Amino acid sequence: MERRAFVKSGALALVTMGLSPTFLRRTAFGMELFNAPKGKVLICLFQRGAADALNIVVPHGEKAYYAMRPSIAIPQPSRNAIGGAIDLDGFFGLHPALAPLKPLYDRKLLAAVHAVGSPSTTRSHFDAQDYMETGTPDNKGTADGWLNRYLAVKGTCDECNLAKTPFRAVSMTPQTPRILEGTSATVAMNSLDEFSVRATGSSAERLEALYRTGSADLVHGTGAEMFDAVKMLRAANPQKYLPQNGADYPRSQFGLRLLQIAQLIKANVGLEIAFADVGGWDTHVNQGSSTGQLAQRLDDFSRSIAALVTDLGDKMDDVVILTMSEFGRMARENGNRGTDHGHAGALFVIGGHVKGGKVHGRWPGLEQEQLFEGRDLALTTDFRSVFAEVVSDHLGARALDRIFPGFAAAPRDFLGLV
Amino acid sequence: MRIAKFFGISLAVLVSIAPIGASAQRSGAKTPLKTVIARSDVRELPADQQIIQALSRLSFGAKPGDILKVRAIGLDNWIDQQLHPEKINDDALNSFVANYSALNQDQNDLLRQYAEQQRERREVKRERADTTKPLTADEIAQMRQLQQQANSRRQVVTQLQSSRVARAVASERQLQEVMTDFWENHFNIYAAKGAPEPYYIVDFDQNVIRPNALGKFRDLLEAVAKSPAMLFYLDNARSMADSTQPTLRDPNQLQRVRPVPFGRGGFGAIMRTANEMQRQQQQQQQQQQQRQRQGLNENYGRELLELHTLGVDGGYTQQDVINVARAFTGWTIKPPAQGGGFVFRPQVHDAGEKVVLGHKLRAGRGMEDAEDVLDILAKSPATAHFISFKLARRFVSDSPSKALVDHAARVYLRTDGDIREVVRSIITSPEFFSQQAFRSKVKSPFEVVVSAMRALNAPPDTSPRTAQVIAYLGQPIFGHQAPNGWPETGESWMNTGAILNRINFGMAAAAGRLPGVDIRDLPALDTIRSAPREKQVDAVVAAILNGMVSPDTRAVLLSGEHPMLGAGSGNIPPLSGLPQILGLALGSPEFQRH
């Protein structure tokens, strides 16, 4: 369907703003659009489907790892053989498909955290994703996501003046993810071609409110300028956007979404929180080893992230990229050269001020008695501890007890990631 | 703002009308259970709104004349008819569905053809691999043919999607269609899982879900468990006993085949040859089984408990997941070359003892293991509750009352999981006919498009177009990757982007961009083409929105202006007059609810 036929065209918006086509072109090519004060940015990337942490940050120094994964283990690092893990510290290594992330590790921009996850023992994708997004494991009654609570708690910060921009929190997803649900206004868009605003209020009233005022806000409200900006970005054809510093995004959905996040950051529209997700991690069958199914997912994942970091260049000083997945997978491979649902996992924290070049967290070991319930990687770091450290030390949030209710986030327990 | 506020119906009026609507129900079967529950069985909605409510939820929306039809035969009679789809004549639809060429072939034959094509393709590739000669005309033709075959596989999915929409639009057995939609979402399958899945899904839709949609839950559950579509989608087809567990035919026993004595000529020699061949065969089989015996896959076991039966809080443990998966080892699919149907392979079935939800399954058994598991699950109060909750949420409201769900769950347990009776208890309940439930659900994209086609009296079409529109609105049919299916509550479908898309869908439909849609099929509108705008608005509101419209929407319909509408600039000209009103009505909040 030709949706654009019915929406105000970019050209029209251009006229209403009285801006020149040169300006439009500058925007499309990644120039600054507005002079919103430069703030910190957090980009959260969710790997939906439970990514196999043990084949992502590979414990190649662990004998039990090779015993439990006869057909899918990543071989030990080796100069001569291809397909081995990329050594990080003599014990851990990256999956070979994560090679694009290795330079970031070497430049100390990238930190890994292992044996991290939810204290909940659920192995349900849907519950575990819910817990990771609400930030309240084993409590299904939580109505809002922790990123939205962060927005609410930080509130209208005078110095940064960010609450005025509708692009303070943007999700590059068709629907608002649970992590951004809540009272603070957020934007969800499949792409810059299709943006949407989540109205606040009770669900019973939301539909009518969206039709009546939500849409009116969109054109006449405080965010009018910003929406016009996005309309221009869209009309200017994001395909023509030129990434900087030779960044090369994969032409995948995930790659294109990260490209558009970079575009928003560079357009200076006041973006503080960005979110994107990527599926395909539920590898029950033939997940592969150095190559294969998981390797393909990781290839897209790492090339997209590396391109984003390259593209943002110096701006990475103000940016943290935080990856997450609902849980890890079984330590042992299953009957189909795949892995079933497990417990603790691994994540990456990437940014200019990240204490990178290190695998953080206490390693619990993979011997039988060290495994959780005798089958999964045990948990040594609560994911809330990592998330709390990032919002506190990177974004400057206080009142962590309101962002992560029921969790005593003590800075002395932080891993020292940022 | 609740729509009901605008209609000027005071509560006093409702109360005075309600007993009339409820009388028919009260004269029905009075079971002792009802008196125990002491629930009010008064229908709050006035008679005509009861009909609107029933048509919106038990069908994919009213077609012109449907309200009169239901009123004529009586609402309760109509509901009873819908609960017995086998008694409703659907010849017109059936002859329409016969137009789908790919769906009316034997899917097993298609699968065999597919296997053959794959083999040929491999051969062609092999032959081409070691030659640099230019392609001969024959080879080009052969490759073209292979390409066509790949296209035909895609066509299977496209036709199935199109037929799902066409049936929902045109079937007289509307409740059957609604239930099919419900179960195909409950037992979600992803068409893009892998190459053979399209053929499996055709069988899934036609032979697994539809015949059981209003039958016994136990039968439905088993049909799904044995369906190649599910066996493939959730990997059970590949799950086998762990090497530490005994299987039914222990391969080691095969080695004890008694050697045949040598040296006896004649008949003996022939015997020996035959026996040796047999032994050789057995050894090959044995090797193959060893290769095949890879071990357990928990994927289906877990989702069977979490999503299909007990629900995530249904009180099962990780050990239950493992033991359910063990019980289902050996439930697999024949190779595509053999038609790909269900088969039980005892030699990979874990024959060890298992305990599932406190029930012991003794060692040494075969298919009975999983049959027992299905019995245990289908009889579980947790399943009764979970299925009842989901049905109540589908038919009544996004957050159905505990009383309603408990009531339905009791019916489930009393009737041995009779879906028809559980549904009946829900759709004849006072909650179903309550003011609170009326127009409280937001339509899914599938429901929006199908209800629009029905409201516009559009005939079904065999093109992929309508299914593509549904996909564009965010709900591709058989296109949900994760096993939890599409969201069943309105919350998930509401944001500005979606509203915008729905407004544009309305405009596209009114502009004749949907196959079959033609205002001339709507006598109520065709006659007022040159009437004053206000009259046209009234007629559209009556025809499309059952006469119910908020002042806000009415203002939009009258002015033709909405902030989300811009100057038309694409290849669809801006609409004006009656088509514009119609398009705006289809995009209005009122039309998104039911």
PDB file of C-alpha atoms in Angstrom, chain A residues 117-357:
ATOM      1  CA  GLY A 117      21.866 -12.728  33.880  1.00  0.00           C
ATOM      2  CA  SER A 118      18.622 -12.962  35.735  1.00  0.00           C
ATOM      3  CA  PRO A 119      18.392 -14.602  39.149  1.00  0.00           C
ATOM      4  CA  SER A 120      15.033 -16.006  38.044  1.00  0.00           C
ATOM      5  CA  THR A 121      15.271 -19.699  37.217  1.00  0.00           C
ATOM      6  CA  THR A 122      12.712 -19.502  34.418  1.00  0.00           C
ATOM      7  CA  ARG A 123      13.710 -20.992  31.089  1.00  0.00           C
ATOM      8  CA  SER A 124      10.750 -19.462  29.290  1.00  0.00           C
ATOM      9  CA  HIS A 125      11.844 -16.990  26.614  1.00  0.00           C
ATOM     10  CA  PHE A 126       8.815 -14.825  27.158  1.00  0.00           C
ATOM     11  CA  ASP A 127       9.008 -14.592  30.936  1.00  0.00           C
ATOM     12  CA  ALA A 128      12.752 -14.095  30.913  1.00  0.00           C
ATOM     13  CA  GLN A 129      12.585 -11.323  28.294  1.00  0.00           C
ATOM     14  CA  ASP A 130       9.841  -9.734  30.336  1.00  0.00           C
ATOM     15  CA  TYR A 131      11.977  -9.809  33.479  1.00  0.00           C
ATOM     16  CA  MET A 132      15.001  -8.399  31.714  1.00  0.00           C
ATOM     17  CA  GLU A 133      12.926  -5.571  30.251  1.00  0.00           C
ATOM     18  CA  THR A 134      10.927  -4.692  33.368  1.00  0.00           C
ATOM     19  CA  GLY A 135      14.034  -5.104  35.484  1.00  0.00           C
ATOM     20  CA  THR A 136      12.056  -7.069  38.062  1.00  0.00           C
ATOM     21  CA  PRO A 137      12.862 -10.801  37.843  1.00  0.00           C
ATOM     22  CA  ASP A 138      10.074 -13.141  38.960  1.00  0.00           C
ATOM     23  CA  ASN A 139       7.627 -10.263  39.244  1.00  0.00           C
ATOM     24  CA  LYS A 140       5.154 -10.218  36.379  1.00  0.00           C
ATOM     25  CA  GLY A 141       3.060  -7.404  37.787  1.00  0.00           C
ATOM     26  CA  THR A 142       5.465  -4.644  36.788  1.00  0.00           C
ATOM     27  CA  ALA A 143       3.724  -2.378  34.317  1.00  0.00           C
ATOM     28  CA  ASP A 144       6.685  -0.408  32.982  1.00  0.00           C
ATOM     29  CA  GLY A 145      10.138  -1.110  31.602  1.00  0.00           C
ATOM     30  CA  TRP A 146      13.311  -0.049  33.365  1.00  0.00           C
ATOM     31  CA  LEU A 147      14.436   2.275  30.576  1.00  0.00           C
ATOM     32  CA  ASN A 148      11.135   4.099  30.800  1.00  0.00           C
ATOM     33  CA  ARG A 149      11.476   4.333  34.566  1.00  0.00           C
ATOM     34  CA  TYR A 150      14.909   5.827  34.005  1.00  0.00           C
ATOM     35  CA  LEU A 151      13.335   8.472  31.759  1.00  0.00           C
ATOM     36  CA  ALA A 152      10.702   9.208  34.389  1.00  0.00           C
ATOM     37  CA  VAL A 153      13.147   9.347  37.272  1.00  0.00           C
ATOM     38  CA  LYS A 154      15.593  11.559  35.476  1.00  0.00           C
ATOM     39  CA  GLY A 155      12.572  13.592  34.456  1.00  0.00           C
ATOM     40  CA  THR A 156      12.846  17.090  33.130  1.00  0.00           C
ATOM     41  CA  CYS A 157      16.474  17.755  33.623  1.00  0.00           C
ATOM     42  CA  ASP A 158      16.928  21.502  33.207  1.00  0.00           C
ATOM     43  CA  GLU A 159      20.532  21.523  32.179  1.00  0.00           C
ATOM     44  CA  CYS A 160      20.071  18.997  29.422  1.00  0.00           C
ATOM     45  CA  ASN A 161      16.647  20.227  28.364  1.00  0.00           C
ATOM     46  CA  LEU A 162      16.002  16.830  26.901  1.00  0.00           C
ATOM     47  CA  ALA A 163      12.414  16.258  27.916  1.00  0.00           C
ATOM     48  CA  LYS A 164      11.367  18.662  25.196  1.00  0.00           C
ATOM     49  CA  THR A 165      12.426  16.400  22.412  1.00  0.00           C
ATOM     50  CA  PRO A 166      10.167  13.547  21.398  1.00  0.00           C
ATOM     51  CA  PHE A 167      13.301  11.737  20.316  1.00  0.00           C
ATOM     52  CA  ARG A 168      14.699  11.374  23.793  1.00  0.00           C
ATOM     53  CA  ALA A 169      13.923   7.651  23.642  1.00  0.00           C
ATOM     54  CA  VAL A 170      13.645   5.878  20.326  1.00  0.00           C
ATOM     55  CA  SER A 171      13.040   2.211  19.661  1.00  0.00           C
ATOM     56  CA  MET A 172      13.874   0.935  16.212  1.00  0.00           C
ATOM     57  CA  THR A 173      11.105  -1.678  16.403  1.00  0.00           C
ATOM     58  CA  PRO A 174       7.587  -1.835  14.939  1.00  0.00           C
ATOM     59  CA  GLN A 175       6.005  -1.805  18.398  1.00  0.00           C
ATOM     60  CA  THR A 176       7.130  -0.237  21.643  1.00  0.00           C
ATOM     61  CA  PRO A 177       9.184  -2.876  23.454  1.00  0.00           C
ATOM     62  CA  ARG A 178       8.408  -3.741  27.056  1.00  0.00           C
ATOM     63  CA  ILE A 179      11.667  -2.121  28.184  1.00  0.00           C
ATOM     64  CA  LEU A 180      10.354   1.308  27.056  1.00  0.00           C
ATOM     65  CA  GLU A 181       6.744   0.942  28.145  1.00  0.00           C
ATOM     66  CA  GLY A 182       5.610   3.336  30.817  1.00  0.00           C
ATOM     67  CA  THR A 183       4.562   6.870  31.533  1.00  0.00           C
ATOM     68  CA  SER A 184       7.327   8.684  29.675  1.00  0.00           C
ATOM     69  CA  ALA A 185       6.750   9.375  26.008  1.00  0.00           C
ATOM     70  CA  THR A 186       8.841   7.301  23.649  1.00  0.00           C
ATOM     71  CA  VAL A 187       9.015   6.793  19.925  1.00  0.00           C
ATOM     72  CA  ALA A 188       8.873   3.420  18.198  1.00  0.00           C
ATOM     73  CA  MET A 189       9.607   3.141  14.524  1.00  0.00           C
ATOM     74  CA  ASN A 190      10.326   0.336  12.153  1.00  0.00           C
ATOM     75  CA  SER A 191      12.494   2.724  10.242  1.00  0.00           C
ATOM     76  CA  LEU A 192      12.703   6.444   9.720  1.00  0.00           C
ATOM     77  CA  ASP A 193      10.077   5.829   7.058  1.00  0.00           C
ATOM     78  CA  GLU A 194       7.550   4.809   9.634  1.00  0.00           C
ATOM     79  CA  PHE A 195       7.659   6.461  12.965  1.00  0.00           C
ATOM     80  CA  SER A 196       5.091   6.398  15.704  1.00  0.00           C
ATOM     81  CA  VAL A 197       4.543   7.947  19.075  1.00  0.00           C
ATOM     82  CA  ARG A 198       3.278   6.045  22.028  1.00  0.00           C
ATOM     83  CA  ALA A 199       0.529   8.005  23.706  1.00  0.00           C
ATOM     84  CA  THR A 200       0.282   7.865  27.456  1.00  0.00           C
ATOM     85  CA  GLY A 201      -2.853   7.149  29.457  1.00  0.00           C
ATOM     86  CA  SER A 202      -4.920   4.102  30.190  1.00  0.00           C
ATOM     87  CA  SER A 203      -5.237   1.538  27.456  1.00  0.00           C
ATOM     88  CA  ALA A 204      -8.991   2.028  27.252  1.00  0.00           C
ATOM     89  CA  GLU A 205      -8.494   5.609  26.200  1.00  0.00           C
ATOM     90  CA  ARG A 206      -5.363   5.201  24.171  1.00  0.00           C
ATOM     91  CA  LEU A 207      -6.870   4.416  20.817  1.00  0.00           C
ATOM     92  CA  GLU A 208      -9.097   7.471  20.772  1.00  0.00           C
ATOM     93  CA  ALA A 209      -6.378   9.608  22.290  1.00  0.00           C
ATOM     94  CA  LEU A 210      -3.975   8.586  19.579  1.00  0.00           C
ATOM     95  CA  TYR A 211      -6.481   9.347  16.906  1.00  0.00           C
ATOM     96  CA  ARG A 212      -7.436  12.674  18.416  1.00  0.00           C
ATOM     97  CA  THR A 213      -4.569  14.266  20.252  1.00  0.00           C
ATOM     98  CA  GLY A 214      -1.668  11.925  19.628  1.00  0.00           C
ATOM     99  CA  SER A 215      -1.877  12.716  16.001  1.00  0.00           C
ATOM    100  CA  ALA A 216      -2.459  16.384  16.674  1.00  0.00           C
ATOM    101  CA  ASP A 217       0.697  16.491  18.799  1.00  0.00           C
ATOM    102  CA  LEU A 218       2.445  14.948  15.946  1.00  0.00           C
ATOM    103  CA  VAL A 219       1.810  17.924  13.769  1.00  0.00           C
ATOM    104  CA  HIS A 220       1.022  20.828  16.064  1.00  0.00           C
ATOM    105  CA  GLY A 221       2.490  19.912  19.404  1.00  0.00           C
ATOM    106  CA  THR A 222       5.807  20.689  21.003  1.00  0.00           C
ATOM    107  CA  GLY A 223       7.470  18.018  18.961  1.00  0.00           C
ATOM    108  CA  ALA A 224       6.435  19.461  15.627  1.00  0.00           C
ATOM    109  CA  GLU A 225       9.913  20.569  14.674  1.00  0.00           C
ATOM    110  CA  MET A 226      11.388  17.242  15.474  1.00  0.00           C
ATOM    111  CA  PHE A 227       8.787  15.358  13.534  1.00  0.00           C
ATOM    112  CA  ASP A 228       9.360  17.591  10.606  1.00  0.00           C
ATOM    113  CA  ALA A 229      13.014  16.795  10.964  1.00  0.00           C
ATOM    114  CA  VAL A 230      12.306  13.115  10.758  1.00  0.00           C
ATOM    115  CA  LYS A 231      10.002  13.656   7.847  1.00  0.00           C
ATOM    116  CA  MET A 232      12.855  15.329   6.104  1.00  0.00           C
ATOM    117  CA  LEU A 233      15.248  12.550   6.977  1.00  0.00           C
ATOM    118  CA  ARG A 234      12.742  10.190   5.517  1.00  0.00           C
ATOM    119  CA  ALA A 235      11.998  12.223   2.449  1.00  0.00           C
ATOM    120  CA  ALA A 236      15.709  12.602   1.882  1.00  0.00           C
ATOM    121  CA  ASN A 237      15.935   8.838   1.550  1.00  0.00           C
ATOM    122  CA  PRO A 238      17.951   7.194   4.331  1.00  0.00           C
ATOM    123  CA  GLN A 239      19.483   4.976   1.653  1.00  0.00           C
ATOM    124  CA  LYS A 240      21.583   7.946   0.629  1.00  0.00           C
ATOM    125  CA  TYR A 241      22.963   8.478   4.105  1.00  0.00           C
ATOM    126  CA  LEU A 242      26.716   8.261   4.018  1.00  0.00           C
ATOM    127  CA  PRO A 243      28.289   6.605   7.040  1.00  0.00           C
ATOM    128  CA  GLN A 244      31.528   8.233   8.136  1.00  0.00           C
ATOM    129  CA  ASN A 245      35.046   6.928   8.706  1.00  0.00           C
ATOM    130  CA  GLY A 246      34.539   4.150   6.197  1.00  0.00           C
ATOM    131  CA  ALA A 247      31.890   2.417   8.325  1.00  0.00           C
ATOM    132  CA  ASP A 248      30.300  -0.434   6.425  1.00  0.00           C
ATOM    133  CA  TYR A 249      26.921  -1.538   7.774  1.00  0.00           C
ATOM    134  CA  PRO A 250      25.573  -4.933   6.708  1.00  0.00           C
ATOM    135  CA  ARG A 251      22.442  -4.521   4.584  1.00  0.00           C
ATOM    136  CA  SER A 252      20.512  -6.535   7.155  1.00  0.00           C
ATOM    137  CA  GLN A 253      17.516  -5.273   9.106  1.00  0.00           C
ATOM    138  CA  PHE A 254      19.679  -5.018  12.218  1.00  0.00           C
ATOM    139  CA  GLY A 255      22.461  -3.225  10.389  1.00  0.00           C
ATOM    140  CA  LEU A 256      20.033  -0.738   8.873  1.00  0.00           C
ATOM    141  CA  ARG A 257      18.478  -0.082  12.266  1.00  0.00           C
ATOM    142  CA  LEU A 258      21.835   0.696  13.827  1.00  0.00           C
ATOM    143  CA  LEU A 259      22.616   2.909  10.849  1.00  0.00           C
ATOM    144  CA  GLN A 260      19.457   4.877  11.554  1.00  0.00           C
ATOM    145  CA  ILE A 261      20.348   5.182  15.234  1.00  0.00           C
ATOM    146  CA  ALA A 262      23.670   6.695  14.135  1.00  0.00           C
ATOM    147  CA  GLN A 263      21.766   9.003  11.834  1.00  0.00           C
ATOM    148  CA  LEU A 264      19.570  10.199  14.721  1.00  0.00           C
ATOM    149  CA  ILE A 265      22.562  10.702  17.017  1.00  0.00           C
ATOM    150  CA  LYS A 266      24.353  12.742  14.369  1.00  0.00           C
ATOM    151  CA  ALA A 267      21.259  14.766  13.557  1.00  0.00           C
ATOM    152  CA  ASN A 268      21.443  15.918  17.170  1.00  0.00           C
ATOM    153  CA  VAL A 269      17.761  15.563  17.891  1.00  0.00           C
ATOM    154  CA  GLY A 270      18.376  15.016  21.596  1.00  0.00           C
ATOM    155  CA  LEU A 271      18.459  11.231  21.540  1.00  0.00           C
ATOM    156  CA  GLU A 272      19.336   9.797  24.939  1.00  0.00           C
ATOM    157  CA  ILE A 273      18.049   6.204  24.806  1.00  0.00           C
ATOM    158  CA  ALA A 274      17.988   4.031  21.713  1.00  0.00           C
ATOM    159  CA  PHE A 275      16.822   0.444  21.492  1.00  0.00           C
ATOM    160  CA  ALA A 276      16.920  -2.248  18.821  1.00  0.00           C
ATOM    161  CA  ASP A 277      16.512  -5.987  18.877  1.00  0.00           C
ATOM    162  CA  VAL A 278      17.561  -8.893  16.731  1.00  0.00           C
ATOM    163  CA  GLY A 279      16.210 -12.445  16.693  1.00  0.00           C
ATOM    164  CA  GLY A 280      17.396 -15.849  15.568  1.00  0.00           C
ATOM    165  CA  TRP A 281      19.364 -16.915  18.677  1.00  0.00           C
ATOM    166  CA  ASP A 282      17.165 -19.868  19.664  1.00  0.00           C
ATOM    167  CA  THR A 283      19.572 -22.464  18.303  1.00  0.00           C
ATOM    168  CA  HIS A 284      18.059 -25.819  19.288  1.00  0.00           C
ATOM    169  CA  VAL A 285      19.251 -27.570  16.121  1.00  0.00           C
ATOM    170  CA  ASN A 286      22.541 -27.463  14.172  1.00  0.00           C
ATOM    171  CA  GLN A 287      23.805 -24.251  15.672  1.00  0.00           C
ATOM    172  CA  GLY A 288      27.203 -24.827  14.156  1.00  0.00           C
ATOM    173  CA  SER A 289      30.614 -24.129  15.569  1.00  0.00           C
ATOM    174  CA  SER A 290      33.073 -21.665  14.024  1.00  0.00           C
ATOM    175  CA  THR A 291      30.759 -21.515  11.054  1.00  0.00           C
ATOM    176  CA  GLY A 292      27.066 -22.234  10.692  1.00  0.00           C
ATOM    177  CA  GLN A 293      23.861 -20.831  12.070  1.00  0.00           C
ATOM    178  CA  LEU A 294      25.119 -19.044  15.169  1.00  0.00           C
ATOM    179  CA  ALA A 295      28.195 -17.794  13.298  1.00  0.00           C
ATOM    180  CA  GLN A 296      25.935 -16.170  10.716  1.00  0.00           C
ATOM    181  CA  ARG A 297      23.924 -14.377  13.406  1.00  0.00           C
ATOM    182  CA  LEU A 298      27.142 -13.242  15.103  1.00  0.00           C
ATOM    183  CA  ASP A 299      28.590 -12.043  11.835  1.00  0.00           C
ATOM    184  CA  ASP A 300      25.642  -9.713  11.275  1.00  0.00           C
ATOM    185  CA  PHE A 301      25.635  -8.717  14.949  1.00  0.00           C
ATOM    186  CA  SER A 302      29.329  -7.850  15.163  1.00  0.00           C
ATOM    187  CA  ARG A 303      29.636  -6.161  11.781  1.00  0.00           C
ATOM    188  CA  SER A 304      26.604  -3.994  12.570  1.00  0.00           C
ATOM    189  CA  ILE A 305      27.961  -2.943  15.955  1.00  0.00           C
ATOM    190  CA  ALA A 306      31.476  -2.365  14.607  1.00  0.00           C
ATOM    191  CA  ALA A 307      30.045  -0.208  11.826  1.00  0.00           C
ATOM    192  CA  LEU A 308      28.044   1.816  14.341  1.00  0.00           C
ATOM    193  CA  VAL A 309      31.129   2.431  16.478  1.00  0.00           C
ATOM    194  CA  THR A 310      33.225   3.360  13.447  1.00  0.00           C
ATOM    195  CA  ASP A 311      30.507   5.621  12.081  1.00  0.00           C
ATOM    196  CA  LEU A 312      30.050   7.474  15.373  1.00  0.00           C
ATOM    197  CA  GLY A 313      33.797   8.068  15.677  1.00  0.00           C
ATOM    198  CA  ASP A 314      34.578  10.589  18.404  1.00  0.00           C
ATOM    199  CA  LYS A 315      30.945  10.699  19.419  1.00  0.00           C
ATOM    200  CA  MET A 316      31.522   7.314  21.057  1.00  0.00           C
ATOM    201  CA  ASP A 317      32.918   9.333  23.980  1.00  0.00           C
ATOM    202  CA  ASP A 318      29.318  10.055  24.942  1.00  0.00           C
ATOM    203  CA  VAL A 319      27.833   6.722  23.930  1.00  0.00           C
ATOM    204  CA  VAL A 320      27.499   3.357  25.624  1.00  0.00           C
ATOM    205  CA  ILE A 321      26.239   0.320  23.735  1.00  0.00           C
ATOM    206  CA  LEU A 322      24.819  -2.358  26.035  1.00  0.00           C
ATOM    207  CA  THR A 323      23.878  -5.791  24.675  1.00  0.00           C
ATOM    208  CA  MET A 324      21.635  -8.310  26.420  1.00  0.00           C
ATOM    209  CA  SER A 325      19.843 -11.619  25.928  1.00  0.00           C
ATOM    210  CA  GLU A 326      17.198 -13.222  28.166  1.00  0.00           C
ATOM    211  CA  PHE A 327      19.316 -16.171  29.303  1.00  0.00           C
ATOM    212  CA  GLY A 328      22.175 -18.367  28.181  1.00  0.00           C
ATOM    213  CA  ARG A 329      21.974 -21.875  26.820  1.00  0.00           C
ATOM    214  CA  MET A 330      22.775 -25.297  28.264  1.00  0.00           C
ATOM    215  CA  ALA A 331      26.450 -25.985  28.846  1.00  0.00           C
ATOM    216  CA  ARG A 332      26.123 -29.381  27.155  1.00  0.00           C
ATOM    217  CA  GLU A 333      25.102 -29.597  23.542  1.00  0.00           C
ATOM    218  CA  ASN A 334      21.816 -31.407  22.958  1.00  0.00           C
ATOM    219  CA  GLY A 335      21.019 -34.315  20.663  1.00  0.00           C
ATOM    220  CA  ASN A 336      20.813 -32.160  17.554  1.00  0.00           C
ATOM    221  CA  ARG A 337      24.116 -30.290  17.662  1.00  0.00           C
ATOM    222  CA  GLY A 338      22.224 -27.442  19.204  1.00  0.00           C
ATOM    223  CA  THR A 339      21.654 -26.177  22.719  1.00  0.00           C
ATOM    224  CA  ASP A 340      18.539 -26.056  24.882  1.00  0.00           C
ATOM    225  CA  HIS A 341      17.572 -23.270  27.263  1.00  0.00           C
ATOM    226  CA  GLY A 342      20.040 -22.469  30.028  1.00  0.00           C
ATOM    227  CA  HIS A 343      20.675 -19.912  32.752  1.00  0.00           C
ATOM    228  CA  ALA A 344      23.467 -17.300  32.963  1.00  0.00           C
ATOM    229  CA  GLY A 345      24.769 -15.605  29.824  1.00  0.00           C
ATOM    230  CA  ALA A 346      27.167 -12.927  28.662  1.00  0.00           C
ATOM    231  CA  LEU A 347      26.882  -9.333  27.470  1.00  0.00           C
ATOM    232  CA  PHE A 348      28.989  -6.576  25.999  1.00  0.00           C
ATOM    233  CA  VAL A 349      29.410  -2.974  27.115  1.00  0.00           C
ATOM    234  CA  ILE A 350      30.997  -0.733  24.486  1.00  0.00           C
ATOM    235  CA  GLY A 351      31.857   2.955  24.664  1.00  0.00           C
ATOM    236  CA  GLY A 352      34.507   5.638  24.747  1.00  0.00           C
ATOM    237  CA  HIS A 353      34.683   5.651  28.538  1.00  0.00           C
ATOM    238  CA  VAL A 354      34.098   1.956  29.099  1.00  0.00           C
ATOM    239  CA  LYS A 355      36.754   0.058  31.029  1.00  0.00           C
ATOM    240  CA  GLY A 356      37.236  -2.226  28.111  1.00  0.00           C
ATOM    241  CA  GLY A 357      39.794  -4.793  27.111  1.00  0.00           C
TER     242      GLY A 357
END
